[in-house]
Short mmCIF file of C-alpha atoms in Angstrom, two decimals:
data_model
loop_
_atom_site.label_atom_id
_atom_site.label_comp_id
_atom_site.label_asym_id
_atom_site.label_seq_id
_atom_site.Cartn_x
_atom_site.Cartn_y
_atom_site.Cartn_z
CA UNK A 1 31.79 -14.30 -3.42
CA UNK A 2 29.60 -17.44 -2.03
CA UNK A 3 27.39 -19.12 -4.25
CA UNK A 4 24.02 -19.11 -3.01
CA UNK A 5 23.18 -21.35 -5.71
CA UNK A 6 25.54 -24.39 -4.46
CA UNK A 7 23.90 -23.92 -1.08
CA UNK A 8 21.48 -27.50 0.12
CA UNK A 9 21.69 -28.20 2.32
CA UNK A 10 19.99 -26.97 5.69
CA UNK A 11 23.61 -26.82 7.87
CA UNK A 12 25.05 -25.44 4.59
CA UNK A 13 22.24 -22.70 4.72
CA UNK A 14 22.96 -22.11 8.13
CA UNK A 15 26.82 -21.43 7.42
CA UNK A 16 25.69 -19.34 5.06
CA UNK A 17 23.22 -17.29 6.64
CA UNK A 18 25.88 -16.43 9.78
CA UNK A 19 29.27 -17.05 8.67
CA UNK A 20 31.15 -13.69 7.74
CA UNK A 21 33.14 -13.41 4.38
CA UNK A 22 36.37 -13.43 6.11
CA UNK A 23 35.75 -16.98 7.79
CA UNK A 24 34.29 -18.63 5.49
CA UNK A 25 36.65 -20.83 4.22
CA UNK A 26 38.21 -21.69 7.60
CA UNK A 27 34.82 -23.08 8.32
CA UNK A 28 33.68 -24.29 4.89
CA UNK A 29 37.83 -26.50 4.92
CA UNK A 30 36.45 -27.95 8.15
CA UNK A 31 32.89 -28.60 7.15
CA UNK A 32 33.79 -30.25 3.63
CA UNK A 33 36.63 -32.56 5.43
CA UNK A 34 33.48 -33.51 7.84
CA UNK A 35 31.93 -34.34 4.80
CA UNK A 36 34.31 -36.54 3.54
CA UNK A 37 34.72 -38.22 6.33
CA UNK A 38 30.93 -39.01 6.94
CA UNK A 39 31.04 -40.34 3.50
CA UNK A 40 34.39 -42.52 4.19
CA UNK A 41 32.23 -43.70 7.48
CA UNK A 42 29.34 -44.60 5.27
CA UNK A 43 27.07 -42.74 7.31
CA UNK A 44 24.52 -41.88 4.96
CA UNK A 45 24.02 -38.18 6.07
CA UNK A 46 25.67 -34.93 6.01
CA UNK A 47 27.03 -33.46 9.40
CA UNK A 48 24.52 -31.31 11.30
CA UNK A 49 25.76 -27.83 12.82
CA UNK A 50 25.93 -25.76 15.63
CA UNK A 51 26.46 -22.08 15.99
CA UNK A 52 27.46 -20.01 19.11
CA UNK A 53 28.07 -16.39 20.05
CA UNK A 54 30.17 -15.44 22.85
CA UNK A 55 29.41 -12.58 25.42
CA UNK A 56 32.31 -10.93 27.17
CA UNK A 57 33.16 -7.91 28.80
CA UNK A 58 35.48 -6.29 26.03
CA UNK A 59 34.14 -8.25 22.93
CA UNK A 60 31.55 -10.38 21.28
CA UNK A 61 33.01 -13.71 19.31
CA UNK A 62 30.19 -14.17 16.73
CA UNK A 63 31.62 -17.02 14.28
CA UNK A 64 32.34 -20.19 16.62
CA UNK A 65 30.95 -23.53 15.00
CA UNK A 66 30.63 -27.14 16.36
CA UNK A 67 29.94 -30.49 14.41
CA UNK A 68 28.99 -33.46 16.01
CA UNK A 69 30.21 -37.07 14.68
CA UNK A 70 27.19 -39.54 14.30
CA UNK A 71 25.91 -42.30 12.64
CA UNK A 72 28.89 -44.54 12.58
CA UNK A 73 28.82 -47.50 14.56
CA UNK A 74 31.79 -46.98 16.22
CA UNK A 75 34.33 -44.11 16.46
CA UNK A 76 37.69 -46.19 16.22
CA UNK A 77 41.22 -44.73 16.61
CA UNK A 78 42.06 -44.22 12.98
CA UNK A 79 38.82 -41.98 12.56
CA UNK A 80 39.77 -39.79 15.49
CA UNK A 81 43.67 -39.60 13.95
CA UNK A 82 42.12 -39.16 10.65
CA UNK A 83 40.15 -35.78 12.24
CA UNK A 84 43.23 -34.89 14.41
CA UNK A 85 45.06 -34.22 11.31
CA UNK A 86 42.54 -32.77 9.08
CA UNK A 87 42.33 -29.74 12.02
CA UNK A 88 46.11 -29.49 12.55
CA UNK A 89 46.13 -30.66 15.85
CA UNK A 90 49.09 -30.97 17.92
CA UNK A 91 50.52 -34.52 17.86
CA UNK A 92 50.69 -35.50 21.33
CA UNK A 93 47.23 -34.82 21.94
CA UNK A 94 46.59 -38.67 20.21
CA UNK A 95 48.50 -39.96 22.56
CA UNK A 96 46.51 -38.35 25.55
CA UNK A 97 43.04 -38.95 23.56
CA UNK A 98 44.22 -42.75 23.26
CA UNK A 99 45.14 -43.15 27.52
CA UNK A 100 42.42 -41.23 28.78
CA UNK A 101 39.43 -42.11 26.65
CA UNK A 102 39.25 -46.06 26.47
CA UNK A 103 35.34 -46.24 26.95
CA UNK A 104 32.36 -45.43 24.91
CA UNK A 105 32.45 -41.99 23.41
CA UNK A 106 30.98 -39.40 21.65
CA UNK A 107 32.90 -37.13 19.71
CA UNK A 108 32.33 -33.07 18.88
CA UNK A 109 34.58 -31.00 16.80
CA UNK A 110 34.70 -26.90 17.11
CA UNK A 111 36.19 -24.21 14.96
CA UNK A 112 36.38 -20.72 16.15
CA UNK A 113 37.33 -18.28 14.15
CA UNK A 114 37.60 -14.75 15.80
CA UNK A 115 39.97 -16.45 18.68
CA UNK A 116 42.01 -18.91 15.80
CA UNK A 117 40.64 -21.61 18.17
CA UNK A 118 39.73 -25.25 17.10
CA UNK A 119 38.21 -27.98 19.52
CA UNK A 120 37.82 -31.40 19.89
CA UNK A 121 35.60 -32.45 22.82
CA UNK A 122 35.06 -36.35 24.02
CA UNK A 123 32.01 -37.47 25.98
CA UNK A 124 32.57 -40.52 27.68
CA UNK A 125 29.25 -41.24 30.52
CA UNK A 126 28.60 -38.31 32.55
CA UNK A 127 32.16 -35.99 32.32
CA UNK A 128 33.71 -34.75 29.29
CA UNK A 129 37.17 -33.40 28.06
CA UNK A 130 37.40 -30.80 25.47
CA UNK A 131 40.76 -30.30 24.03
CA UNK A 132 41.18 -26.67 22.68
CA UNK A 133 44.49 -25.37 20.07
CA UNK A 134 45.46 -22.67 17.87
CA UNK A 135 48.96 -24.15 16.34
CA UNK A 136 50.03 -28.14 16.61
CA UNK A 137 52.37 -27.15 19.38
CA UNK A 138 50.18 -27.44 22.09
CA UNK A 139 46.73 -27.58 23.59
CA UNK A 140 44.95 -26.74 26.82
CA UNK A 141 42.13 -28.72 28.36
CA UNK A 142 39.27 -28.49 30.10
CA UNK A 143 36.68 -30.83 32.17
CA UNK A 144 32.96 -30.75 31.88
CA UNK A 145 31.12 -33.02 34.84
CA UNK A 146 27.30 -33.30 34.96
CA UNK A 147 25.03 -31.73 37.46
CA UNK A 148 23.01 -33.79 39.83
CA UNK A 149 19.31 -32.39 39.71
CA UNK A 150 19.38 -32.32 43.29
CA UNK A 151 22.02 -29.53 43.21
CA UNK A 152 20.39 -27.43 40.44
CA UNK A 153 19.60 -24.61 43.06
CA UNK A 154 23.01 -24.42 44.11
CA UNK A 155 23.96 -23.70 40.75
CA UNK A 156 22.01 -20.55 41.08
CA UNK A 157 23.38 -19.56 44.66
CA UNK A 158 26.84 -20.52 42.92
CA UNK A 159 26.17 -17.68 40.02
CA UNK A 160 25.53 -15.26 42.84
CA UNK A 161 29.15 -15.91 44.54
CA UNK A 162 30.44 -15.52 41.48
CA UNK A 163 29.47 -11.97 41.00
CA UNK A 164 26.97 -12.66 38.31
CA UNK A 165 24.36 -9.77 39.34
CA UNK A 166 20.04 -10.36 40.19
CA UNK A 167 19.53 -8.89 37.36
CA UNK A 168 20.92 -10.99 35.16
CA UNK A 169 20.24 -14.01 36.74
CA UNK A 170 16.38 -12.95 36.85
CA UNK A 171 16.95 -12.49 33.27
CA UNK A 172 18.44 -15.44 32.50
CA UNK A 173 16.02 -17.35 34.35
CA UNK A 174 13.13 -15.91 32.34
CA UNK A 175 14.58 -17.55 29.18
CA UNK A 176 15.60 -20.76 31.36
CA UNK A 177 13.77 -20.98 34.02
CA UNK A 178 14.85 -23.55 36.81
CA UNK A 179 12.01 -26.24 36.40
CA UNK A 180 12.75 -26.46 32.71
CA UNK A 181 16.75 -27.08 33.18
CA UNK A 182 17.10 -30.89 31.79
CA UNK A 183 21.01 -30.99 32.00
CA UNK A 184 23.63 -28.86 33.70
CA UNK A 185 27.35 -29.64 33.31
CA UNK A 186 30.04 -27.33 35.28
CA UNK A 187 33.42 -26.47 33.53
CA UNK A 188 36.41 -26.68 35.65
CA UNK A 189 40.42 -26.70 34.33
CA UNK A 190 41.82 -30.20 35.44
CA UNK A 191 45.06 -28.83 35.30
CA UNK A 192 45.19 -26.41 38.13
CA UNK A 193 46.00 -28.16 41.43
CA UNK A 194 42.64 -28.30 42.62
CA UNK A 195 40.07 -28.04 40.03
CA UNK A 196 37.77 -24.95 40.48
CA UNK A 197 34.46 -24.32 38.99
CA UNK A 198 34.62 -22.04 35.89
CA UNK A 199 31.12 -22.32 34.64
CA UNK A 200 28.19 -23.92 33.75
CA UNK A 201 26.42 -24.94 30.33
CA UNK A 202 22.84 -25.80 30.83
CA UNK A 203 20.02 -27.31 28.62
CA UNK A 204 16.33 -26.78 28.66
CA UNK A 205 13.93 -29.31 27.95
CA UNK A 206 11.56 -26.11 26.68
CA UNK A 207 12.41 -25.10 22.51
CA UNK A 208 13.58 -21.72 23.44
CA UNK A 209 13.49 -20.20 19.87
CA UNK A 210 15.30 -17.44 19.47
CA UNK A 211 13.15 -14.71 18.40
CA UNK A 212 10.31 -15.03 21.08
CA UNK A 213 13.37 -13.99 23.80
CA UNK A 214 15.03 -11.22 21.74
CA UNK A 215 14.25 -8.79 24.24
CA UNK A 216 15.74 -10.74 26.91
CA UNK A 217 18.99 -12.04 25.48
CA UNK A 218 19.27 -8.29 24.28
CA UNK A 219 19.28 -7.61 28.03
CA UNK A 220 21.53 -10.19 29.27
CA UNK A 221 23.89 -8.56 26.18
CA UNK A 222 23.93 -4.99 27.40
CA UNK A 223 24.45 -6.41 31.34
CA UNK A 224 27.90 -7.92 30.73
CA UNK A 225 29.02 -5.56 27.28
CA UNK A 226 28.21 -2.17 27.66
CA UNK A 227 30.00 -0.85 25.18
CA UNK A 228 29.65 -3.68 22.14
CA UNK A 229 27.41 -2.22 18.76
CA UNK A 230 24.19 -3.73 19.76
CA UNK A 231 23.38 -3.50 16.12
CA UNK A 232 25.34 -5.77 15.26
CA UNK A 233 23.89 -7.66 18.17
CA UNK A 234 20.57 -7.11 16.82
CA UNK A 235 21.35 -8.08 13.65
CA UNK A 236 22.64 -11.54 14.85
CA UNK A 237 19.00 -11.90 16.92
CA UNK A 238 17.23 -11.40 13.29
CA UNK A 239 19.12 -13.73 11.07
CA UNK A 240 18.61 -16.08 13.86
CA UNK A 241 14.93 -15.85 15.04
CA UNK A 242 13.64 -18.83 13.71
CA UNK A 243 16.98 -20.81 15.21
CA UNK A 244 16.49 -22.15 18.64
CA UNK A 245 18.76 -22.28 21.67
CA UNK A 246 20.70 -24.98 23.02
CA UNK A 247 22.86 -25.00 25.64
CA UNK A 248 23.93 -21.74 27.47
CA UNK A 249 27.03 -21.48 28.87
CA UNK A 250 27.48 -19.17 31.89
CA UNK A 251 31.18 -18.57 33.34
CA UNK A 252 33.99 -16.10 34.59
CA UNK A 253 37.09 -15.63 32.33
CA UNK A 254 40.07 -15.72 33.35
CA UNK A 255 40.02 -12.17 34.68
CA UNK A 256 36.56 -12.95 36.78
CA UNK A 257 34.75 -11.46 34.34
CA UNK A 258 31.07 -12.40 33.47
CA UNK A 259 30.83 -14.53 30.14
CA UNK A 260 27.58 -15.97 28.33
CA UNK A 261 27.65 -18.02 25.73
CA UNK A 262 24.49 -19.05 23.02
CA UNK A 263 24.13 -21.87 21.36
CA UNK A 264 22.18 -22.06 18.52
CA UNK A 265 20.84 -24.89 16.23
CA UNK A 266 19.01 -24.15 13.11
CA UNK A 267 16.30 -26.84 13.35
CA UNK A 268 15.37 -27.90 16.74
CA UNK A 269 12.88 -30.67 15.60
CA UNK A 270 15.20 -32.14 13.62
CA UNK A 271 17.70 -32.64 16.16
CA UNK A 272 15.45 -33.26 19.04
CA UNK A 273 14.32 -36.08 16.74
CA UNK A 274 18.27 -37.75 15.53
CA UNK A 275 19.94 -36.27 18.48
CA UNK A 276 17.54 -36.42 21.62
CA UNK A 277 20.03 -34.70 24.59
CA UNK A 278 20.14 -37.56 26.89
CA UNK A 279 24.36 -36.72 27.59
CA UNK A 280 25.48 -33.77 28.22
CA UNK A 281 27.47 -31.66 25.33
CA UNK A 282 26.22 -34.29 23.10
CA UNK A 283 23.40 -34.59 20.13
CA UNK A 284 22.92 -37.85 19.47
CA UNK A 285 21.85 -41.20 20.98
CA UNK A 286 23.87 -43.51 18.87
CA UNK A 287 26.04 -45.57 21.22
CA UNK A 288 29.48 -45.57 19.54
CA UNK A 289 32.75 -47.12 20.52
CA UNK A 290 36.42 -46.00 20.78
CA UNK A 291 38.41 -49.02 19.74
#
């Protein structure tokens, strides 16, 4: 039984408020090692959270977490080992982390707990890697590459070709609509031959809290899972009014079917404020070095 009494503070809260008995202390190992690693860093703060729900055709993932690492003046080698082995991950991927990523980066960690999933994502300029694992035997990638504002309209057309139907797209685009898009990154696999397009994650400069578009994210819910318990759904929208949307991911699985993903923060002042969005599939503005 969780103590609502040892609960702080506002990330903690958040955990609490969404996290399911059964994943709880998958999630609560990887926040507290956060923890004491932001205190090792001397950072002065506790690690700020991020929660996301994932829409497919045969099921919704509900309990998939991200934690950003800031505040540090630099993230050198030994942190990134030190986090590598506090998730399990499979130890070749330092190796790979420590040839590809030699400029400045910013560094997210993910734990997903209805797939047995944890991430590791580097930002270095305008691409990304993400590193995803279930065992320390081996990890897939993929490659996250900004959007030119120019081409923002194409990602629309783009949707279209990808089967995505009006509907949705008009009611996507009444939560996000185009002129309030700030960032748009597209998710390809890097290692397929030639790299195709998988998705897209876009950001809106509009606070898109999550209760004044209940209706609509209800929609976009029942047009890609018609057979999920949309009170459980519904449930998630209430516990989550006052949170406030993110990003939104938008992509075909591996089968071609639609996904959508939400991502929700629990206090978008505050992070608008420490962690104004200026790179993509990052929080923060602190300039921080690999080294």
């Amino acid at each position: 039984m969780i103590n609502k009494r040892e609960v702080k503070s506002k990330s903690k809260i958040f955990i609490l408020k969404n996290v399911n008995s059964d994943d709880y202390n998958g999630l609560s190992a990887l926040y507290n090692l956060m923890c004491e690693l932001y205190k090792a860093w001397g950072t002065g703060i506790e690690p700020d959270i991020e929660m996301s729900v994932k829409i497919g055709k045969d099921k919704i993932c509900y309990n998939r977490y991200a934690i950003p690492v800031v505040g540090t003046p630099a993230v050198t080698l030994n942190m990134i080992k030190r986090v590598l082995e506090g998730i399990d991950a499979p130890p070749q991927l330092l190796d790979v982390i420590k040839e590809r990523h030699t400029r400045r980066i910013r560094m997210i960690v993910g734990y997903d707990y209805d797939s047995g999933g944890k991430r590791i994502y580097f930002n270095e300029g305008d691409e990304a890697y993400g590193y995803e694992f279930k065992d320390n035997l081996k990890f897939f990638t993929k490659r996250y590459i900004l959007v030119h504002k120019t081409d923002y309209d194409k990602v629309i057309a783009h949707l279209k070709q990808m089967g995505f139907q009006n509907e949705f797209i008009e009611t996507f685009l009444q939560i996000l609509p185009l002129e309030y898009w700030s960032q748009v990154c597209e998710r390809t696999n890097p290692l397929v031959d030639k790299e195709n397009v998988i998705g897209y994650h876009i950001y809106s400069s509009r606070k898109v809290m999550v209760g004044e578009f209940g209706s609509s994210l209800r929609k976009i819910m029942s047009l890609i899972n018609v057979e999920s318990d949309k009170r459980r759904f519904d449930l998630w929208l209430q516990k989550n009014e006052e949170s406030y949307l993110s990003w939104t991911g938008i992509a075909a699985d591996k089968n071609g079917q639609a996904e959508v993903t939400l991502y929700i923060r629990p206090d978008a002042e505050e992070w608008d404020e420490r962690y104004s969005p200026k790179d993509f599939l990052s929080f923060f503005e602190i300039e921080i070095m690999n080294r």
